[in-house]
Amino acid sequence: MLNDSRRPRRPTSFGLRSAKDESGLALTITLMVVVLIGAMVAAAVSAAISTTRTVTADYLGTRAFYAAEAGVEHALAQVELALQDGFLSDAELSDINPPTLEGFDFSDYLVIKDGAWDTLRITDGPFAGLYAITQNIKVTSRATGPTGAHSSVEIDAQAQAIPLFQFAAFGNGAMEAYTGSRSDTWGRAHVNGDIYMATNDHHLHTIITTPGKFIRDGRVWHKPQDDIHIFVELSDNSEVEVDFDSEDTPDPEVFKNKSDTRLEGRLRTGAMGVDSLKPPLPDGIVPRELIRPREASDSEAERAAKFAWQADMYVTVDLTDIRDRDDVCDNPPSGTPSKLPTITVERPSGGTVPNDDDKCDIFRFEWEAFHDKQEWKFVDVLTVRLNRLRTWVMADSAARAPRIIYVEFVPSSNIVSSGTTDDSDEGFYFPVLRLEDGERLHGPLTIGTEYPLYVQGDYNNLNKQAAAVFGDRLTVLSGRWDEDANDVDDDPMRGAEDTEMFFSIITGESEGYIGCYHEGPDPGCIPTPAGKGPGVTVQMLEDWRACGGKCLHRMIGSFITFWSPQIANPWGSWPNPNQKYKSPQRDWSFDFDLSNPENLPPGTPNVGFVLRASFRESY
């Protein structure tokens, strides 16, 4: 008992063990917190890195997308350039190259035709209702950036070439109209400049378009607004007077709203998104190049557009090579001058060439054939006798029939031909082309020259064909024209007779005080002298009031004016006021047969533009 009671007791360590347990738990928790914070930091870093990578990828992908889109825009711009002549060849498409963008590679870049050319009606935009020769185009642009990021864009577009002769009137500059009596515009009209109408009773029966302004006043001669009355025919055949223009309604949205609500959108300006329709030539080439002769330096686009290169009968009158008439014609017709310029006929695309007898029978040259009182000089005339051409063609139409005839005058300043008048310079001449006896054509025919053009008598009115003429400026002579009575300066005007003509024309027309249809340093751009006023599309030389009232001049077709005349007098002025012509009863209107593309004359120029159809990103 004593021993048991004296056994020492072990000291208790309860409090000490509790402190140690708490310390271990704290350490564990601390470690867990550290690990958790580390995980959170790691997750945040990972998320930041992921976000950075995503943002970078999106950025690089966006850059690639915009690069691919730039490739599409670059291709369409080149298509528009290629289409300026109204024609898009496979070679032009194959020459289209991607843009140069630093760091990007265009490994998949295609511009291809999608199907064949087709003639389709335009259903949208300011030119809706017209038909266009349409080629579907597919453009693919795949851009790859320096890090491998890539994007691909595809677009469908339509290359549309609008034949010009489906316009009743088309002008490359401003249009001016001054009439005191009733006048009517039938058929579509378009001008690339502003429209000035100072007309008292003018009726627009179809749509008129301009990328510029519509102004109810004259540009050269101003008129009070109370004396100007212009009417637009609506779809229900009713008419409404136009009581606003671009001057008093300058806000585009307000103008558009007025045109849409009051005029059914039949008067369309730049306020409504109308674009210019460029002449079918490359940039930097003046429109008059359309009627210029062939030149070795002509580009492919110029060759596609110029009448001279399209001609399947090319006539050259070489005024630097004057010969005895027997050397030019084997059997010269009666009245042929003893000296003639050398006349050659080529058939560039094949076909029979007239022998010398037929050539000199069809193409007759005469020095100083008559005195043109508007030019105030004698003119040296190559006459194409179209009845003789028809007779020659009908003997073998398959081999002989031309569709486009171009006449080139090779100039020389050493010919004394028009030097017999007091107002002519010695040693110079004035060559012109005249078409006569054209009542019945052999078939579709376009004919002209870069020099002044004269059309005499009824034309294409007996067996109407698709026909067109072109020249520096057009002068109309009635079937009663007597050149023998116009051989001296002071001859009185001869009376005309009723005359009708069915053809489309491309010619020059002066343009008020400006006098030019193109800007830039063109040396042939002649400013109109003060006081001359606006010029005319068609010149006349006779008294058209000799029919017991007014003789009728009927001219049905399409009227295209691209330039100011460069060879003919561009101002419509008369040196001798007593010799001025007396106007006819005019029936000048659009030939609605041209609304069918099958009735277009050979070589009809086209104006081209590109219409986007769809856009998509491909993956």
Coordinates of C-alpha atoms in Angstrom, one line a residue:
M1 CA 0.0 0.0 0.0
L2 CA 2.7 2.4 1.0
N3 CA 4.7 1.5 -2.1
D4 CA 1.6 2.1 -4.3
S5 CA 0.9 5.3 -2.7
R6 CA 4.4 6.6 -3.1
R7 CA 4.6 5.7 -6.9
P8 CA 5.1 9.0 -8.6
R9 CA 2.4 10.2 -11.0
R10 CA 3.1 11.1 -14.6
P11 CA 2.6 14.7 -15.1
T12 CA -0.4 15.5 -17.4
S13 CA 0.3 17.0 -20.9
F14 CA -3.2 17.7 -22.0
G15 CA -2.7 21.4 -22.6
L16 CA 0.6 20.9 -24.4
R17 CA -0.8 18.3 -26.9
S18 CA -3.7 20.8 -27.7
A19 CA -1.3 23.5 -28.7
K20 CA 0.6 21.2 -31.0
D21 CA -2.6 20.0 -32.6
E22 CA -3.7 23.5 -33.3
S23 CA -0.3 24.4 -34.8
G24 CA -0.4 21.5 -37.2
L25 CA -3.9 22.3 -38.3
A26 CA -3.0 25.9 -39.0
L27 CA 0.0 24.7 -41.1
T28 CA -2.2 22.4 -43.0
I29 CA -4.8 25.1 -43.7
T30 CA -2.0 27.5 -44.7
L31 CA -0.6 25.0 -47.1
M32 CA -4.1 24.4 -48.5
V33 CA -4.6 28.1 -49.0
V34 CA -1.3 28.5 -50.7
V35 CA -2.1 25.7 -53.0
L36 CA -5.5 27.1 -53.7
I37 CA -4.1 30.5 -54.4
G38 CA -1.5 29.0 -56.6
A39 CA -4.2 27.1 -58.5
M40 CA -6.2 30.3 -58.8
V41 CA -3.2 32.2 -60.0
A42 CA -2.4 29.5 -62.5
A43 CA -6.0 29.4 -63.7
A44 CA -6.0 33.2 -64.1
V45 CA -2.7 33.1 -66.0
S46 CA -4.0 30.3 -68.1
A47 CA -7.2 32.2 -68.8
A48 CA -5.2 35.4 -69.6
I49 CA -3.0 33.4 -71.9
S50 CA -6.0 31.8 -73.5
T51 CA -7.8 35.1 -73.9
T52 CA -4.6 36.7 -75.4
R53 CA -4.4 33.8 -77.8
T54 CA -8.1 34.1 -78.7
V55 CA -7.8 37.9 -79.1
T56 CA -4.7 37.5 -81.2
A57 CA -6.3 34.8 -83.3
D58 CA -9.4 36.9 -83.8
Y59 CA -7.2 39.9 -84.7
L60 CA -5.1 37.8 -87.1
G61 CA -8.3 36.3 -88.5
T62 CA -9.9 39.6 -88.9
R63 CA -6.8 41.0 -90.7
A64 CA -6.9 38.0 -93.0
F65 CA -10.6 38.5 -93.7
Y66 CA -10.2 42.1 -94.6
A67 CA -7.2 41.2 -96.8
A68 CA -9.3 38.7 -98.6
E69 CA -12.1 41.3 -99.0
A70 CA -9.5 43.7 -100.3
G71 CA -8.6 41.1 -102.9
V72 CA -12.2 40.9 -104.0
E73 CA -12.5 44.7 -104.3
H74 CA -9.2 44.8 -106.2
A75 CA -10.5 42.2 -108.7
L76 CA -13.8 44.0 -109.2
A77 CA -12.0 47.3 -109.9
Q78 CA -10.0 45.5 -112.6
V79 CA -13.2 44.0 -114.1
E80 CA -14.7 47.4 -114.2
L81 CA -11.7 48.7 -116.1
A82 CA -11.8 45.8 -118.5
L83 CA -15.5 46.4 -119.1
Q84 CA -15.1 50.0 -120.1
D85 CA -15.2 49.0 -123.8
G86 CA -18.4 47.0 -123.2
F87 CA -16.6 43.7 -123.7
L88 CA -15.0 41.3 -121.3
S89 CA -12.6 38.8 -122.8
D90 CA -11.1 35.6 -121.2
A91 CA -7.7 37.2 -121.7
E92 CA -8.7 40.2 -119.6
L93 CA -9.9 38.0 -116.8
S94 CA -6.8 35.9 -116.8
D95 CA -4.7 39.1 -116.5
I96 CA -6.4 40.1 -113.3
N97 CA -3.9 39.9 -110.4
P98 CA -4.3 40.1 -106.6
P99 CA -3.3 43.2 -104.7
T100 CA 0.1 43.6 -103.0
L101 CA -0.4 43.6 -99.2
E102 CA 2.7 43.3 -97.0
G103 CA 2.7 40.0 -95.1
F104 CA -0.2 38.4 -97.0
D105 CA -0.2 35.7 -99.7
F106 CA -3.1 35.2 -102.1
S107 CA -2.7 31.5 -103.0
D108 CA -6.3 31.0 -104.1
Y109 CA -7.3 34.0 -106.3
L110 CA -9.7 33.3 -109.2
V111 CA -11.8 35.5 -111.4
I112 CA -13.8 33.4 -113.7
K113 CA -16.9 33.6 -115.9
D114 CA -19.9 31.7 -114.6
G115 CA -21.9 30.7 -117.6
A116 CA -22.2 32.4 -121.0
W117 CA -23.1 36.0 -121.9
D118 CA -26.8 36.6 -121.8
T119 CA -29.2 39.4 -122.6
L120 CA -31.1 40.3 -119.5
R121 CA -33.4 43.1 -118.4
I122 CA -32.0 45.2 -115.6
T123 CA -34.4 45.0 -112.7
D124 CA -32.8 47.2 -110.1
G125 CA -31.2 50.6 -109.8
P126 CA -31.5 53.8 -111.9
F127 CA -31.2 51.9 -115.2
A128 CA -34.0 49.4 -114.5
G129 CA -36.0 48.6 -117.6
L130 CA -33.0 48.7 -120.0
Y131 CA -31.5 45.4 -121.2
A132 CA -27.8 44.6 -120.7
I133 CA -25.5 42.0 -122.2
T134 CA -24.7 40.3 -118.9
Q135 CA -21.9 38.0 -117.9
N136 CA -22.0 36.4 -114.5
I137 CA -18.6 36.6 -112.7
K138 CA -17.3 34.6 -109.7
V139 CA -14.4 36.1 -107.7
T140 CA -12.6 34.0 -105.0
S141 CA -10.0 35.6 -102.8
R142 CA -8.1 33.6 -100.1
A143 CA -5.6 35.6 -98.1
T144 CA -3.0 33.9 -95.7
G145 CA -1.1 36.1 -93.2
P146 CA 2.5 35.7 -91.8
T147 CA 1.3 33.5 -88.9
G148 CA -0.8 31.2 -91.1
A149 CA -4.1 32.9 -90.3
H150 CA -6.2 32.8 -93.4
S151 CA -9.7 33.8 -94.7
S152 CA -11.5 33.3 -97.9
V153 CA -14.2 35.5 -99.5
E154 CA -16.3 34.8 -102.5
I155 CA -18.5 37.2 -104.4
D156 CA -20.9 36.8 -107.4
A157 CA -21.1 39.8 -109.7
Q158 CA -22.6 40.7 -113.1
A159 CA -20.6 42.4 -115.7
Q160 CA -23.2 44.3 -117.6
A161 CA -22.7 46.0 -121.0
I162 CA -25.6 48.4 -121.9
P163 CA -25.9 49.0 -125.6
L164 CA -26.0 52.7 -126.2
F165 CA -28.6 52.7 -129.0
Q166 CA -31.4 51.7 -126.7
F167 CA -31.3 55.3 -125.4
A168 CA -33.3 57.8 -127.4
A169 CA -30.6 60.4 -126.5
F170 CA -27.3 60.0 -124.7
G171 CA -24.8 62.8 -124.1
N172 CA -21.4 62.7 -122.5
G173 CA -21.7 66.3 -121.3
A174 CA -24.4 68.7 -120.2
M175 CA -27.8 68.7 -122.0
E176 CA -29.5 71.9 -122.9
A177 CA -33.0 72.4 -124.3
Y178 CA -34.5 75.7 -125.5
T179 CA -37.9 75.5 -127.2
G180 CA -40.8 77.8 -127.3
S181 CA -43.3 75.5 -128.9
R182 CA -44.3 71.9 -127.9
S183 CA -41.6 69.3 -127.8
D184 CA -41.6 65.7 -126.8
T185 CA -38.9 63.2 -125.6
W186 CA -39.8 59.6 -126.3
G187 CA -37.5 56.9 -125.1
R188 CA -34.9 56.8 -122.4
A189 CA -32.5 59.7 -122.1
H190 CA -29.2 59.9 -120.2
V191 CA -26.5 62.5 -119.9
N192 CA -23.3 62.4 -117.9
G193 CA -23.5 66.1 -117.1
D194 CA -26.2 68.4 -115.8
I195 CA -29.6 68.8 -117.5
Y196 CA -30.7 72.4 -118.3
M197 CA -34.3 72.7 -119.6
A198 CA -35.5 76.2 -120.5
T199 CA -38.5 74.9 -122.5
N200 CA -42.0 76.3 -122.6
D201 CA -44.0 73.1 -123.4
H202 CA -41.7 70.0 -123.0
H203 CA -43.1 66.5 -122.4
L204 CA -41.0 63.7 -121.0
H205 CA -42.7 60.4 -121.9
T206 CA -40.1 58.1 -120.4
I207 CA -37.3 58.1 -117.8
I208 CA -34.4 60.6 -117.9
T209 CA -31.3 60.1 -115.9
T210 CA -28.2 62.1 -114.9
P211 CA -25.5 61.8 -112.2
G212 CA -25.6 65.5 -112.0
K213 CA -28.3 68.1 -111.5
F214 CA -31.7 68.8 -113.1
I215 CA -32.1 72.6 -113.6
R216 CA -35.2 74.4 -114.9
D217 CA -33.3 77.1 -116.7
G218 CA -30.9 77.6 -119.5
R219 CA -27.2 77.5 -119.0
V220 CA -26.4 80.0 -121.7
W221 CA -29.7 81.9 -122.0
H222 CA -31.8 82.3 -118.9
K223 CA -35.6 82.3 -118.8
P224 CA -38.1 83.4 -116.1
Q225 CA -39.6 80.4 -114.2
D226 CA -43.1 81.4 -115.3
D227 CA -42.0 80.7 -119.0
I228 CA -40.7 77.2 -118.3
H229 CA -43.2 74.3 -118.3
I230 CA -42.0 70.7 -118.2
F231 CA -44.3 67.7 -117.9
V232 CA -43.7 64.1 -117.0
E233 CA -45.9 61.3 -118.2
L234 CA -46.9 58.8 -115.5
S235 CA -47.7 55.1 -115.8
D236 CA -51.4 55.8 -116.1
N237 CA -50.7 58.1 -119.1
S238 CA -51.6 61.2 -117.1
E239 CA -49.1 64.1 -116.9
V240 CA -47.8 66.2 -114.0
E241 CA -45.8 69.4 -114.3
V242 CA -42.3 69.4 -112.7
D243 CA -42.3 72.2 -110.1
F244 CA -38.9 71.6 -108.5
D245 CA -35.3 71.1 -109.5
S246 CA -31.9 70.5 -108.0
E247 CA -31.4 74.2 -107.3
D248 CA -34.5 74.9 -105.2
T249 CA -34.4 71.3 -103.7
P250 CA -30.7 70.8 -102.9
D251 CA -31.2 68.2 -100.2
P252 CA -30.8 64.7 -101.9
E253 CA -33.4 63.0 -99.7
V254 CA -36.0 65.7 -100.3
F255 CA -35.4 65.6 -104.0
K256 CA -35.6 61.8 -104.1
N257 CA -38.8 61.9 -102.2
K258 CA -40.4 64.5 -104.5
S259 CA -39.3 62.6 -107.6
D260 CA -40.6 59.3 -106.2
T261 CA -43.9 60.5 -104.9
R262 CA -44.8 63.1 -107.6
L263 CA -43.1 61.7 -110.7
E264 CA -42.9 58.0 -110.0
G265 CA -39.1 58.3 -110.0
R266 CA -39.0 59.1 -113.7
L267 CA -36.7 62.0 -113.2
R268 CA -33.5 60.6 -111.7
T269 CA -30.4 62.5 -110.7
G270 CA -27.3 62.0 -108.6
A271 CA -29.5 62.5 -105.6
M272 CA -31.0 59.1 -106.4
G273 CA -27.7 57.3 -106.9
V274 CA -27.4 57.6 -110.7
D275 CA -23.9 56.8 -112.0
S276 CA -22.1 58.1 -115.0
L277 CA -22.0 55.8 -118.0
K278 CA -18.5 56.0 -119.4
P279 CA -17.8 55.9 -123.1
P280 CA -16.6 52.5 -124.1
L281 CA -12.9 53.4 -123.9
P282 CA -10.1 53.2 -121.3
D283 CA -9.5 56.0 -118.9
G284 CA -7.5 58.8 -120.4
I285 CA -8.7 58.2 -124.0
V286 CA -11.1 60.9 -125.3
P287 CA -14.5 59.7 -126.5
R288 CA -13.9 60.9 -130.1
E289 CA -11.3 58.1 -130.4
L290 CA -14.4 55.9 -131.2
I291 CA -14.5 57.3 -134.7
R292 CA -10.7 57.7 -135.3
P293 CA -8.8 55.6 -137.8
R294 CA -6.8 52.5 -137.0
E295 CA -3.5 53.2 -135.3
A296 CA -0.7 50.6 -134.6
S297 CA -0.4 52.0 -131.1
D298 CA -4.1 51.3 -130.2
S299 CA -4.5 49.1 -127.1
E300 CA -6.6 46.0 -127.1
A301 CA -9.5 47.9 -125.5
E302 CA -9.3 50.6 -128.1
R303 CA -9.3 48.1 -130.9
A304 CA -12.4 46.4 -129.4
A305 CA -14.2 49.8 -129.2
K306 CA -13.2 51.7 -132.4
F307 CA -15.4 51.4 -135.5
A308 CA -12.3 51.4 -137.6
W309 CA -11.0 48.2 -136.1
Q310 CA -14.5 46.6 -136.3
A311 CA -15.0 47.5 -139.9
D312 CA -15.2 44.6 -142.4
M313 CA -14.8 47.1 -145.3
Y314 CA -12.1 49.8 -144.8
V315 CA -11.9 52.5 -147.4
T316 CA -8.8 54.8 -147.5
V317 CA -8.8 58.1 -149.4
D318 CA -5.2 59.1 -149.6
L319 CA -4.9 62.8 -150.2
T320 CA -1.2 62.7 -150.1
D321 CA -1.2 60.5 -153.3
I322 CA -3.0 62.4 -156.2
R323 CA -2.9 60.5 -159.5
D324 CA -4.4 60.7 -163.0
R325 CA -7.9 59.3 -162.8
D326 CA -7.1 56.5 -165.1
D327 CA -4.6 55.2 -162.6
V328 CA -7.3 55.2 -159.9
C329 CA -10.2 53.9 -162.0
D330 CA -9.9 51.6 -165.0
N331 CA -13.0 53.1 -166.6
P332 CA -13.7 56.5 -164.9
P333 CA -17.4 57.4 -164.8
S334 CA -18.5 60.5 -166.7
G335 CA -17.8 63.7 -164.8
T336 CA -14.8 62.2 -162.8
P337 CA -12.1 64.8 -162.1
S338 CA -8.9 64.4 -164.1
K339 CA -7.0 64.0 -160.8
L340 CA -8.1 61.8 -158.0
P341 CA -6.7 60.8 -154.6
T342 CA -5.8 57.2 -154.3
I343 CA -8.7 55.1 -153.1
T344 CA -8.2 51.7 -151.7
V345 CA -10.7 49.2 -150.3
E346 CA -9.8 46.5 -147.8
R347 CA -11.8 43.6 -146.3
P348 CA -10.0 43.0 -143.0
S349 CA -12.1 40.0 -142.0
G350 CA -12.4 38.5 -145.4
G351 CA -14.8 39.1 -148.3
T352 CA -14.7 40.2 -151.9
V353 CA -13.0 43.5 -152.7
P354 CA -14.7 45.5 -155.5
N355 CA -12.6 45.8 -158.7
D356 CA -11.6 49.2 -159.9
D357 CA -14.7 49.7 -162.0
D358 CA -17.0 48.8 -159.2
K359 CA -15.0 50.7 -156.6
C360 CA -15.1 54.0 -158.7
D361 CA -18.8 53.4 -159.3
I362 CA -19.6 53.0 -155.6
F363 CA -17.2 55.5 -154.2
R364 CA -17.2 58.8 -156.2
F365 CA -14.8 61.6 -155.3
E366 CA -15.3 65.2 -156.3
W367 CA -13.2 68.3 -155.5
E368 CA -15.2 71.3 -154.2
A369 CA -18.5 69.5 -154.9
F370 CA -20.6 72.3 -153.3
H371 CA -20.3 75.3 -151.0
D372 CA -21.3 74.6 -147.4
K373 CA -22.7 78.0 -146.2
Q374 CA -22.5 77.0 -142.5
E375 CA -18.8 76.0 -142.8
W376 CA -18.4 78.9 -145.3
K377 CA -16.1 76.9 -147.6
F378 CA -16.3 74.4 -150.4
V379 CA -16.2 70.8 -149.4
D380 CA -14.3 67.9 -151.1
V381 CA -16.7 65.0 -151.1
L382 CA -16.3 61.2 -151.2
T383 CA -19.9 60.0 -152.0
V384 CA -20.9 56.5 -151.2
R385 CA -23.7 55.7 -153.6
L386 CA -25.5 53.1 -151.6
N387 CA -27.8 52.0 -154.4
R388 CA -24.7 51.0 -156.4
L389 CA -23.2 49.3 -153.3
R390 CA -26.5 47.3 -152.9
T391 CA -26.4 46.2 -156.6
W392 CA -22.8 45.0 -156.2
V393 CA -23.6 43.2 -153.0
M394 CA -26.7 41.4 -154.3
A395 CA -24.6 39.6 -156.9
D396 CA -23.0 37.6 -154.2
S397 CA -24.3 38.8 -150.8
A398 CA -22.6 36.0 -148.8
A399 CA -19.1 37.1 -149.9
R400 CA -19.7 40.8 -150.5
A401 CA -22.0 42.3 -147.9
P402 CA -20.3 44.6 -145.5
R403 CA -21.8 45.3 -142.1
I404 CA -19.4 48.2 -141.0
I405 CA -17.8 50.5 -143.5
Y406 CA -15.1 52.9 -142.3
V407 CA -13.8 55.7 -144.5
E408 CA -10.3 57.1 -143.6
F409 CA -9.0 60.3 -145.2
V410 CA -5.3 60.5 -145.1
P411 CA -4.7 64.2 -144.8
S412 CA -2.3 66.5 -146.6
S413 CA -1.9 70.3 -146.6
N414 CA -0.5 70.4 -150.1
I415 CA -3.8 70.0 -152.0
V416 CA -5.3 73.1 -153.6
S417 CA -8.9 72.1 -153.5
S418 CA -10.8 74.4 -151.2
G419 CA -8.6 77.4 -151.8
T420 CA -10.9 79.1 -154.3
T421 CA -13.0 81.0 -151.8
D422 CA -11.9 84.2 -150.1
D423 CA -12.3 82.6 -146.7
S424 CA -10.2 79.5 -147.4
D425 CA -6.5 79.2 -147.0
E426 CA -4.4 78.3 -150.0
G427 CA -3.1 74.8 -150.0
F428 CA -5.8 73.3 -147.7
Y429 CA -8.8 71.2 -148.4
F430 CA -12.0 70.1 -146.5
P431 CA -12.8 66.4 -147.1
V432 CA -16.2 65.1 -146.1
L433 CA -18.2 61.9 -146.5
R434 CA -21.6 61.9 -148.1
L435 CA -24.1 59.0 -148.2
E436 CA -26.8 59.2 -150.9
D437 CA -29.4 56.9 -152.6
G438 CA -29.8 55.0 -149.4
E439 CA -33.5 54.4 -149.5
R440 CA -33.0 50.7 -149.6
L441 CA -30.0 49.1 -147.9
H442 CA -28.6 45.7 -148.7
G443 CA -28.8 44.7 -145.0
P444 CA -27.8 45.8 -141.6
L445 CA -25.2 48.6 -142.1
T446 CA -23.1 51.0 -140.0
I447 CA -21.0 53.5 -141.9
G448 CA -19.0 56.7 -141.1
T449 CA -15.7 58.6 -140.7
E450 CA -13.9 60.9 -138.3
Y451 CA -14.6 63.7 -140.7
P452 CA -17.9 65.6 -141.2
L453 CA -20.8 63.4 -142.5
Y454 CA -23.6 64.4 -144.9
V455 CA -26.6 62.2 -145.5
Q456 CA -28.6 63.1 -148.6
G457 CA -32.2 62.1 -149.3
D458 CA -34.4 59.4 -147.9
Y459 CA -32.4 56.8 -146.0
N460 CA -33.4 53.2 -145.0
N461 CA -37.1 53.9 -145.4
L462 CA -38.1 51.2 -147.9
N463 CA -36.8 48.0 -146.4
K464 CA -35.9 49.1 -143.0
Q465 CA -32.6 47.6 -141.7
A466 CA -30.6 48.0 -138.5
A467 CA -28.6 51.0 -139.5
A468 CA -26.2 53.6 -137.9
V469 CA -24.0 56.4 -139.1
F470 CA -21.2 58.3 -137.4
G471 CA -19.0 61.3 -138.0
D472 CA -17.5 64.5 -136.6
R473 CA -20.8 66.2 -137.1
L474 CA -23.9 65.3 -139.1
T475 CA -25.4 67.5 -141.9
V476 CA -28.8 66.5 -143.4
L477 CA -29.6 67.2 -147.0
S478 CA -33.1 66.6 -148.5
G479 CA -33.8 64.6 -151.6
R480 CA -34.1 67.9 -153.5
W481 CA -30.6 69.0 -152.7
D482 CA -28.9 70.4 -155.8
E483 CA -25.2 70.7 -155.4
D484 CA -24.8 72.4 -158.7
A485 CA -26.9 75.3 -157.4
N486 CA -24.6 75.7 -154.4
D487 CA -21.3 76.4 -156.1
V488 CA -20.8 80.0 -155.2
D489 CA -21.0 82.0 -152.0
D490 CA -24.0 84.1 -152.7
D491 CA -26.4 81.5 -154.2
P492 CA -29.8 81.7 -152.6
M493 CA -31.0 78.8 -150.5
R494 CA -32.7 76.0 -152.4
G495 CA -36.0 74.6 -151.3
A496 CA -36.1 71.2 -149.6
E497 CA -38.6 68.4 -149.7
D498 CA -40.1 65.9 -147.3
T499 CA -37.4 63.5 -146.3
E500 CA -37.3 60.6 -143.9
M501 CA -34.4 58.7 -142.4
F502 CA -34.1 55.7 -140.2
F503 CA -30.8 55.3 -138.5
S504 CA -29.0 55.8 -135.2
I505 CA -26.2 58.4 -135.0
I506 CA -23.0 59.0 -133.1
T507 CA -21.8 62.5 -133.7
G508 CA -20.5 65.7 -132.2
E509 CA -22.5 68.5 -130.7
S510 CA -21.2 71.7 -129.3
E511 CA -22.0 72.5 -125.7
G512 CA -22.7 76.1 -125.1
Y513 CA -19.9 78.3 -123.8
I514 CA -17.9 75.3 -122.7
G515 CA -17.7 73.6 -126.1
C516 CA -16.1 70.4 -124.9
Y517 CA -17.4 67.1 -123.7
H518 CA -14.3 66.1 -121.9
E519 CA -11.9 67.7 -119.4
G520 CA -8.2 67.8 -119.5
P521 CA -5.5 69.2 -121.9
D522 CA -7.1 68.0 -125.1
P523 CA -5.6 70.2 -127.9
G524 CA -8.7 69.8 -130.0
C525 CA -11.0 71.1 -127.3
I526 CA -12.4 74.3 -128.8
P527 CA -14.1 76.8 -126.5
T528 CA -17.2 78.4 -127.9
P529 CA -16.8 82.2 -128.6
A530 CA -18.9 84.5 -126.5
G531 CA -22.3 85.1 -128.0
K532 CA -22.4 82.0 -130.2
G533 CA -24.6 80.0 -127.9
P534 CA -25.2 76.3 -127.8
G535 CA -24.7 74.2 -130.9
V536 CA -26.9 71.6 -132.6
T537 CA -26.8 67.8 -133.2
V538 CA -27.9 68.0 -136.8
Q539 CA -27.0 70.7 -139.3
M540 CA -29.1 71.8 -142.3
L541 CA -28.4 74.0 -145.3
E542 CA -31.7 74.3 -147.1
D543 CA -35.1 76.2 -147.0
W544 CA -37.4 73.6 -145.4
R545 CA -40.4 75.9 -145.7
A546 CA -40.7 75.3 -149.4
C547 CA -43.5 72.7 -149.1
G548 CA -46.5 74.9 -148.8
G549 CA -45.8 75.4 -145.2
K550 CA -43.0 73.4 -143.6
C551 CA -41.4 70.4 -145.2
L552 CA -41.2 67.3 -142.9
H553 CA -37.9 65.9 -141.8
R554 CA -38.5 62.6 -140.2
M555 CA -35.5 61.0 -138.4
I556 CA -36.1 57.9 -136.3
G557 CA -33.4 56.3 -134.3
S558 CA -31.1 57.0 -131.4
F559 CA -29.1 60.2 -130.9
I560 CA -25.7 59.8 -129.3
T561 CA -23.4 62.8 -128.8
F562 CA -20.0 62.2 -127.2
W563 CA -17.8 65.2 -128.2
S564 CA -17.6 68.7 -129.5
P565 CA -16.9 68.7 -133.3
Q566 CA -13.2 69.0 -133.9
I567 CA -13.2 69.4 -137.7
A568 CA -16.6 70.9 -138.5
N569 CA -17.7 74.3 -137.1
P570 CA -18.8 73.3 -133.6
W571 CA -21.0 76.3 -132.9
G572 CA -23.9 76.2 -135.2
S573 CA -23.1 79.8 -136.3
W574 CA -23.6 81.3 -139.8
P575 CA -21.1 83.7 -141.2
N576 CA -23.7 85.1 -143.5
P577 CA -27.1 85.5 -141.7
N578 CA -28.9 85.8 -145.0
Q579 CA -27.9 82.2 -145.9
K580 CA -29.1 80.6 -142.7
Y581 CA -31.3 77.5 -143.3
K582 CA -35.1 77.6 -142.6
S583 CA -36.2 74.9 -140.2
P584 CA -38.5 72.0 -141.1
Q585 CA -41.3 70.4 -139.3
R586 CA -39.3 68.0 -137.3
D587 CA -40.3 64.4 -136.4
W588 CA -37.2 63.3 -134.6
S589 CA -37.9 60.4 -132.2
F590 CA -36.6 57.2 -130.8
D591 CA -36.9 54.0 -132.8
F592 CA -38.6 51.6 -130.4
D593 CA -37.5 48.6 -132.5
L594 CA -34.1 49.2 -130.8
S595 CA -35.7 48.0 -127.5
N596 CA -35.1 44.5 -129.0
P597 CA -31.4 43.7 -128.9
E598 CA -31.8 41.7 -132.2
N599 CA -32.4 45.1 -134.0
L600 CA -29.2 46.8 -132.9
P601 CA -27.0 48.1 -135.7
P602 CA -23.6 46.4 -136.3
G603 CA -20.9 47.7 -134.0
T604 CA -23.3 49.3 -131.4
P605 CA -21.1 50.7 -128.6
N606 CA -21.7 49.4 -125.1
V607 CA -21.2 51.2 -121.8
G608 CA -20.2 48.8 -119.1
F609 CA -20.5 48.6 -115.3
V610 CA -20.3 45.9 -112.6
L611 CA -23.3 45.0 -110.4
R612 CA -22.6 43.0 -107.2
A613 CA -25.0 40.1 -106.7
S614 CA -23.9 38.3 -103.5
F615 CA -21.1 38.3 -101.0
R616 CA -20.1 35.5 -98.6
E617 CA -17.2 34.3 -96.5
S618 CA -16.1 30.8 -97.3
Y619 CA -14.4 28.4 -94.8

